[in-house]
Amino acid sequence: MARKKEFDKEEVLTKAMQTFLRLGYEGTSMQTLVSTMGINRGSLYDTFGDKHSLFLAVIAHYEETVVKDTVGSLMTPDADKQTIVELFRGLVEAMAKEQNCYGCLMTNTAVELSSHDAEAKDRINNHVCQMVRSFKHALTNARAKGEINSDRNLDAMAQYLTSNLQGLRVMGKVNRDPQILNNIVDVILLVLD
């Protein structure tokens, strides 16, 4: 008879997510995962499969827990220019408060794995496309409210904002000085004028 799993799947995925954020995919061993997740090796393999399958589950968990908040604010019916401003300013505020800034799992994964891991690359590409769609939604609302000129290319603006959001996360790994990060955001947000 199979033994009942005695752990909360979401909780152990969060622990694995934090480990991959801190150490990266290549830098995380199965033994480190077993230790940080607080489950035995057999349970890890039975529940998630191998390290790569666990990592893909962690990406999905990250999207459901961390990314959903970001995308959610941009996808509300009344999302507009102010929503975009608040997103960037809120990110700076959050990064300044983080004790250890490991960046964004999606950005970290794109840099580390996309050149040689097709599945990870596809997941990250889907994430980027969702971010672009979310920014475009807010930009479309902003245009309808007269906050953005009607001649602006909203697709290009959404791509620009997505790229800069990811770049800001990278900068925050290196320097979390709010003044420096807000200076960067000031320039990013000029695209909205």
PDB file of C-alpha atoms in Angstrom:
ATOM      1  CA  MET A   1       0.000   0.000   0.000  1.00  0.00           C
ATOM      2  CA  ALA A   2       1.332   3.425  -0.955  1.00  0.00           C
ATOM      3  CA  ARG A   3       2.248   5.731   1.874  1.00  0.00           C
ATOM      4  CA  LYS A   4       0.223   8.944   2.197  1.00  0.00           C
ATOM      5  CA  LYS A   5       2.155  12.122   1.456  1.00  0.00           C
ATOM      6  CA  GLU A   6       2.620  14.103   4.633  1.00  0.00           C
ATOM      7  CA  PHE A   7       3.465  17.527   3.279  1.00  0.00           C
ATOM      8  CA  ASP A   8       1.738  20.516   1.735  1.00  0.00           C
ATOM      9  CA  LYS A   9       2.607  20.587  -1.969  1.00  0.00           C
ATOM     10  CA  GLU A  10       2.282  24.378  -2.241  1.00  0.00           C
ATOM     11  CA  GLU A  11       4.520  24.875   0.781  1.00  0.00           C
ATOM     12  CA  VAL A  12       7.292  22.642  -0.546  1.00  0.00           C
ATOM     13  CA  LEU A  13       7.025  24.263  -3.990  1.00  0.00           C
ATOM     14  CA  THR A  14       7.527  27.647  -2.319  1.00  0.00           C
ATOM     15  CA  LYS A  15      10.625  26.314  -0.547  1.00  0.00           C
ATOM     16  CA  ALA A  16      11.963  24.913  -3.833  1.00  0.00           C
ATOM     17  CA  MET A  17      11.184  28.238  -5.545  1.00  0.00           C
ATOM     18  CA  GLN A  18      13.178  30.149  -2.952  1.00  0.00           C
ATOM     19  CA  THR A  19      16.065  27.713  -3.349  1.00  0.00           C
ATOM     20  CA  PHE A  20      16.130  28.025  -7.150  1.00  0.00           C
ATOM     21  CA  LEU A  21      15.899  31.820  -6.827  1.00  0.00           C
ATOM     22  CA  ARG A  22      18.836  31.871  -4.439  1.00  0.00           C
ATOM     23  CA  LEU A  23      21.093  29.337  -6.165  1.00  0.00           C
ATOM     24  CA  GLY A  24      19.868  29.108  -9.761  1.00  0.00           C
ATOM     25  CA  TYR A  25      18.960  25.910 -11.536  1.00  0.00           C
ATOM     26  CA  GLU A  26      22.487  24.632 -12.112  1.00  0.00           C
ATOM     27  CA  GLY A  27      23.625  25.622  -8.616  1.00  0.00           C
ATOM     28  CA  THR A  28      20.849  23.682  -6.901  1.00  0.00           C
ATOM     29  CA  SER A  29      21.540  20.037  -6.153  1.00  0.00           C
ATOM     30  CA  MET A  30      18.936  17.397  -5.387  1.00  0.00           C
ATOM     31  CA  GLN A  31      20.371  17.108  -1.875  1.00  0.00           C
ATOM     32  CA  THR A  32      19.914  20.853  -1.352  1.00  0.00           C
ATOM     33  CA  LEU A  33      16.304  20.550  -2.550  1.00  0.00           C
ATOM     34  CA  VAL A  34      15.624  17.615  -0.226  1.00  0.00           C
ATOM     35  CA  SER A  35      17.050  19.603   2.685  1.00  0.00           C
ATOM     36  CA  THR A  36      15.331  22.901   1.977  1.00  0.00           C
ATOM     37  CA  MET A  37      11.995  21.384   1.012  1.00  0.00           C
ATOM     38  CA  GLY A  38      11.937  19.248   4.145  1.00  0.00           C
ATOM     39  CA  ILE A  39      10.835  16.078   2.352  1.00  0.00           C
ATOM     40  CA  ASN A  40      12.674  12.861   1.630  1.00  0.00           C
ATOM     41  CA  ARG A  41      14.171  12.081  -1.737  1.00  0.00           C
ATOM     42  CA  GLY A  42      11.582   9.397  -2.517  1.00  0.00           C
ATOM     43  CA  SER A  43       8.691  11.787  -1.890  1.00  0.00           C
ATOM     44  CA  LEU A  44      10.335  14.417  -4.073  1.00  0.00           C
ATOM     45  CA  TYR A  45      10.726  11.978  -6.980  1.00  0.00           C
ATOM     46  CA  ASP A  46       7.247  10.445  -6.481  1.00  0.00           C
ATOM     47  CA  THR A  47       5.542  13.823  -6.400  1.00  0.00           C
ATOM     48  CA  PHE A  48       7.550  15.929  -8.836  1.00  0.00           C
ATOM     49  CA  GLY A  49       9.726  13.554 -10.857  1.00  0.00           C
ATOM     50  CA  ASP A  50      13.272  14.659 -11.575  1.00  0.00           C
ATOM     51  CA  LYS A  51      14.915  18.008 -10.873  1.00  0.00           C
ATOM     52  CA  HIS A  52      13.889  19.450 -14.237  1.00  0.00           C
ATOM     53  CA  SER A  53      10.236  18.474 -13.770  1.00  0.00           C
ATOM     54  CA  LEU A  54      10.311  19.993 -10.288  1.00  0.00           C
ATOM     55  CA  PHE A  55      11.800  23.174 -11.743  1.00  0.00           C
ATOM     56  CA  LEU A  56       9.025  23.433 -14.322  1.00  0.00           C
ATOM     57  CA  ALA A  57       6.486  22.955 -11.498  1.00  0.00           C
ATOM     58  CA  VAL A  58       8.269  25.731  -9.585  1.00  0.00           C
ATOM     59  CA  ILE A  59       7.972  28.059 -12.600  1.00  0.00           C
ATOM     60  CA  ALA A  60       4.222  27.365 -12.733  1.00  0.00           C
ATOM     61  CA  HIS A  61       3.990  27.968  -8.968  1.00  0.00           C
ATOM     62  CA  TYR A  62       5.911  31.251  -9.330  1.00  0.00           C
ATOM     63  CA  GLU A  63       3.488  32.358 -12.033  1.00  0.00           C
ATOM     64  CA  GLU A  64       0.499  31.518  -9.835  1.00  0.00           C
ATOM     65  CA  THR A  65       1.841  33.188  -6.709  1.00  0.00           C
ATOM     66  CA  VAL A  66       4.246  35.985  -7.637  1.00  0.00           C
ATOM     67  CA  VAL A  67       3.523  36.897 -11.257  1.00  0.00           C
ATOM     68  CA  LYS A  68      -0.245  36.708 -10.867  1.00  0.00           C
ATOM     69  CA  ASP A  69      -0.217  39.776  -8.608  1.00  0.00           C
ATOM     70  CA  THR A  70       1.720  41.802 -11.160  1.00  0.00           C
ATOM     71  CA  VAL A  71      -0.289  40.684 -14.141  1.00  0.00           C
ATOM     72  CA  GLY A  72      -3.479  40.972 -12.128  1.00  0.00           C
ATOM     73  CA  SER A  73      -3.036  44.674 -11.472  1.00  0.00           C
ATOM     74  CA  LEU A  74      -2.449  45.343 -15.158  1.00  0.00           C
ATOM     75  CA  MET A  75      -5.432  43.245 -16.238  1.00  0.00           C
ATOM     76  CA  THR A  76      -8.088  44.835 -14.040  1.00  0.00           C
ATOM     77  CA  PRO A  77     -10.886  46.502 -16.020  1.00  0.00           C
ATOM     78  CA  ASP A  78      -9.765  49.968 -14.908  1.00  0.00           C
ATOM     79  CA  ALA A  79      -5.984  49.465 -15.301  1.00  0.00           C
ATOM     80  CA  ASP A  80      -4.434  52.553 -16.880  1.00  0.00           C
ATOM     81  CA  LYS A  81      -1.362  54.782 -16.906  1.00  0.00           C
ATOM     82  CA  GLN A  82      -1.400  55.161 -13.115  1.00  0.00           C
ATOM     83  CA  THR A  83      -1.501  51.381 -12.717  1.00  0.00           C
ATOM     84  CA  ILE A  84       1.698  51.110 -14.751  1.00  0.00           C
ATOM     85  CA  VAL A  85       3.365  53.878 -12.730  1.00  0.00           C
ATOM     86  CA  GLU A  86       2.346  52.209  -9.463  1.00  0.00           C
ATOM     87  CA  LEU A  87       3.655  48.851 -10.685  1.00  0.00           C
ATOM     88  CA  PHE A  88       7.138  50.230 -11.335  1.00  0.00           C
ATOM     89  CA  ARG A  89       7.240  52.375  -8.183  1.00  0.00           C
ATOM     90  CA  GLY A  90       5.947  49.468  -6.111  1.00  0.00           C
ATOM     91  CA  LEU A  91       8.642  47.200  -7.505  1.00  0.00           C
ATOM     92  CA  VAL A  92      11.341  49.681  -6.456  1.00  0.00           C
ATOM     93  CA  GLU A  93       9.831  49.913  -2.988  1.00  0.00           C
ATOM     94  CA  ALA A  94       9.647  46.129  -2.657  1.00  0.00           C
ATOM     95  CA  MET A  95      13.224  45.612  -3.861  1.00  0.00           C
ATOM     96  CA  ALA A  96      14.532  48.238  -1.439  1.00  0.00           C
ATOM     97  CA  LYS A  97      12.908  46.333   1.443  1.00  0.00           C
ATOM     98  CA  GLU A  98      14.086  42.860   0.424  1.00  0.00           C
ATOM     99  CA  GLN A  99      16.757  41.532   2.717  1.00  0.00           C
ATOM    100  CA  ASN A 100      18.203  39.363  -0.035  1.00  0.00           C
ATOM    101  CA  CYS A 101      17.351  40.381  -3.566  1.00  0.00           C
ATOM    102  CA  TYR A 102      17.566  37.351  -5.811  1.00  0.00           C
ATOM    103  CA  GLY A 103      15.653  38.925  -8.659  1.00  0.00           C
ATOM    104  CA  CYS A 104      12.860  37.428 -10.731  1.00  0.00           C
ATOM    105  CA  LEU A 105      12.759  33.683 -11.320  1.00  0.00           C
ATOM    106  CA  MET A 106      11.606  34.251 -14.895  1.00  0.00           C
ATOM    107  CA  THR A 107      14.423  36.665 -15.693  1.00  0.00           C
ATOM    108  CA  ASN A 108      17.002  34.499 -13.930  1.00  0.00           C
ATOM    109  CA  THR A 109      15.791  31.446 -15.849  1.00  0.00           C
ATOM    110  CA  ALA A 110      15.873  33.284 -19.176  1.00  0.00           C
ATOM    111  CA  VAL A 111      19.488  34.234 -18.593  1.00  0.00           C
ATOM    112  CA  GLU A 112      20.591  30.865 -17.229  1.00  0.00           C
ATOM    113  CA  LEU A 113      18.673  28.311 -19.290  1.00  0.00           C
ATOM    114  CA  SER A 114      16.974  29.672 -22.399  1.00  0.00           C
ATOM    115  CA  SER A 115      19.961  29.049 -24.659  1.00  0.00           C
ATOM    116  CA  HIS A 116      19.949  25.301 -23.987  1.00  0.00           C
ATOM    117  CA  ASP A 117      16.626  24.304 -22.373  1.00  0.00           C
ATOM    118  CA  ALA A 118      13.719  24.445 -24.836  1.00  0.00           C
ATOM    119  CA  GLU A 119      11.026  23.757 -22.221  1.00  0.00           C
ATOM    120  CA  ALA A 120      12.249  26.488 -19.900  1.00  0.00           C
ATOM    121  CA  LYS A 121      12.595  28.858 -22.859  1.00  0.00           C
ATOM    122  CA  ASP A 122       8.989  28.170 -23.909  1.00  0.00           C
ATOM    123  CA  ARG A 123       7.739  28.812 -20.372  1.00  0.00           C
ATOM    124  CA  ILE A 124       9.641  32.080 -20.163  1.00  0.00           C
ATOM    125  CA  ASN A 125       8.460  33.133 -23.610  1.00  0.00           C
ATOM    126  CA  ASN A 126       4.848  32.486 -22.550  1.00  0.00           C
ATOM    127  CA  HIS A 127       5.458  34.583 -19.443  1.00  0.00           C
ATOM    128  CA  VAL A 128       6.915  37.447 -21.475  1.00  0.00           C
ATOM    129  CA  CYS A 129       3.987  37.323 -23.904  1.00  0.00           C
ATOM    130  CA  GLN A 130       1.558  37.464 -20.963  1.00  0.00           C
ATOM    131  CA  MET A 131       3.375  40.480 -19.541  1.00  0.00           C
ATOM    132  CA  VAL A 132       3.239  42.225 -22.928  1.00  0.00           C
ATOM    133  CA  ARG A 133      -0.505  41.512 -23.199  1.00  0.00           C
ATOM    134  CA  SER A 134      -1.028  42.818 -19.674  1.00  0.00           C
ATOM    135  CA  PHE A 135       0.837  46.058 -20.322  1.00  0.00           C
ATOM    136  CA  LYS A 136      -1.033  46.472 -23.613  1.00  0.00           C
ATOM    137  CA  HIS A 137      -4.350  46.091 -21.785  1.00  0.00           C
ATOM    138  CA  ALA A 138      -3.453  48.907 -19.378  1.00  0.00           C
ATOM    139  CA  LEU A 139      -2.087  51.025 -22.233  1.00  0.00           C
ATOM    140  CA  THR A 140      -5.251  50.519 -24.268  1.00  0.00           C
ATOM    141  CA  ASN A 141      -7.324  51.710 -21.315  1.00  0.00           C
ATOM    142  CA  ALA A 142      -4.985  54.659 -20.850  1.00  0.00           C
ATOM    143  CA  ARG A 143      -5.378  55.606 -24.513  1.00  0.00           C
ATOM    144  CA  ALA A 144      -9.190  55.393 -24.223  1.00  0.00           C
ATOM    145  CA  LYS A 145      -9.001  57.799 -21.242  1.00  0.00           C
ATOM    146  CA  GLY A 146      -6.865  60.217 -23.249  1.00  0.00           C
ATOM    147  CA  GLU A 147      -3.769  59.566 -21.108  1.00  0.00           C
ATOM    148  CA  ILE A 148      -1.683  58.416 -24.078  1.00  0.00           C
ATOM    149  CA  ASN A 149      -1.625  59.885 -27.589  1.00  0.00           C
ATOM    150  CA  SER A 150      -3.630  57.938 -30.124  1.00  0.00           C
ATOM    151  CA  ASP A 151      -0.699  57.735 -32.547  1.00  0.00           C
ATOM    152  CA  ARG A 152       1.497  55.710 -30.158  1.00  0.00           C
ATOM    153  CA  ASN A 153       2.346  52.092 -31.029  1.00  0.00           C
ATOM    154  CA  LEU A 154       0.900  50.246 -28.036  1.00  0.00           C
ATOM    155  CA  ASP A 155       2.523  46.927 -28.985  1.00  0.00           C
ATOM    156  CA  ALA A 156       5.972  48.520 -29.016  1.00  0.00           C
ATOM    157  CA  MET A 157       5.259  50.350 -25.757  1.00  0.00           C
ATOM    158  CA  ALA A 158       4.087  47.128 -24.065  1.00  0.00           C
ATOM    159  CA  GLN A 159       7.218  45.313 -25.257  1.00  0.00           C
ATOM    160  CA  TYR A 160       9.393  48.182 -24.038  1.00  0.00           C
ATOM    161  CA  LEU A 161       7.757  48.204 -20.599  1.00  0.00           C
ATOM    162  CA  THR A 162       8.083  44.414 -20.284  1.00  0.00           C
ATOM    163  CA  SER A 163      11.751  44.545 -21.209  1.00  0.00           C
ATOM    164  CA  ASN A 164      12.401  47.337 -18.755  1.00  0.00           C
ATOM    165  CA  LEU A 165      10.514  45.621 -15.954  1.00  0.00           C
ATOM    166  CA  GLN A 166      12.818  42.626 -16.333  1.00  0.00           C
ATOM    167  CA  GLY A 167      15.877  44.892 -16.591  1.00  0.00           C
ATOM    168  CA  LEU A 168      14.881  46.717 -13.427  1.00  0.00           C
ATOM    169  CA  ARG A 169      14.746  43.375 -11.589  1.00  0.00           C
ATOM    170  CA  VAL A 170      18.310  42.673 -12.765  1.00  0.00           C
ATOM    171  CA  MET A 171      19.507  46.119 -11.648  1.00  0.00           C
ATOM    172  CA  GLY A 172      17.870  45.543  -8.278  1.00  0.00           C
ATOM    173  CA  LYS A 173      20.016  42.450  -7.783  1.00  0.00           C
ATOM    174  CA  VAL A 174      23.121  44.621  -8.116  1.00  0.00           C
ATOM    175  CA  ASN A 175      22.044  47.834  -6.397  1.00  0.00           C
ATOM    176  CA  ARG A 176      18.846  48.303  -4.399  1.00  0.00           C
ATOM    177  CA  ASP A 177      19.354  51.997  -3.730  1.00  0.00           C
ATOM    178  CA  PRO A 178      15.826  53.396  -4.187  1.00  0.00           C
ATOM    179  CA  GLN A 179      17.141  56.686  -5.558  1.00  0.00           C
ATOM    180  CA  ILE A 180      19.056  54.959  -8.330  1.00  0.00           C
ATOM    181  CA  LEU A 181      16.172  52.605  -9.137  1.00  0.00           C
ATOM    182  CA  ASN A 182      13.639  55.447  -9.119  1.00  0.00           C
ATOM    183  CA  ASN A 183      15.905  57.430 -11.459  1.00  0.00           C
ATOM    184  CA  ILE A 184      15.775  54.478 -13.855  1.00  0.00           C
ATOM    185  CA  VAL A 185      11.999  54.256 -13.486  1.00  0.00           C
ATOM    186  CA  ASP A 186      11.693  57.998 -14.221  1.00  0.00           C
ATOM    187  CA  VAL A 187      13.309  57.395 -17.597  1.00  0.00           C
ATOM    188  CA  ILE A 188      11.323  54.213 -18.297  1.00  0.00           C
ATOM    189  CA  LEU A 189       8.059  56.002 -17.624  1.00  0.00           C
ATOM    190  CA  LEU A 190       8.864  58.790 -20.089  1.00  0.00           C
ATOM    191  CA  VAL A 191       7.417  56.470 -22.742  1.00  0.00           C
ATOM    192  CA  LEU A 192       3.993  57.168 -21.210  1.00  0.00           C
ATOM    193  CA  ASP A 193       4.224  60.934 -21.825  1.00  0.00           C
TER     194      ASP A 193
END
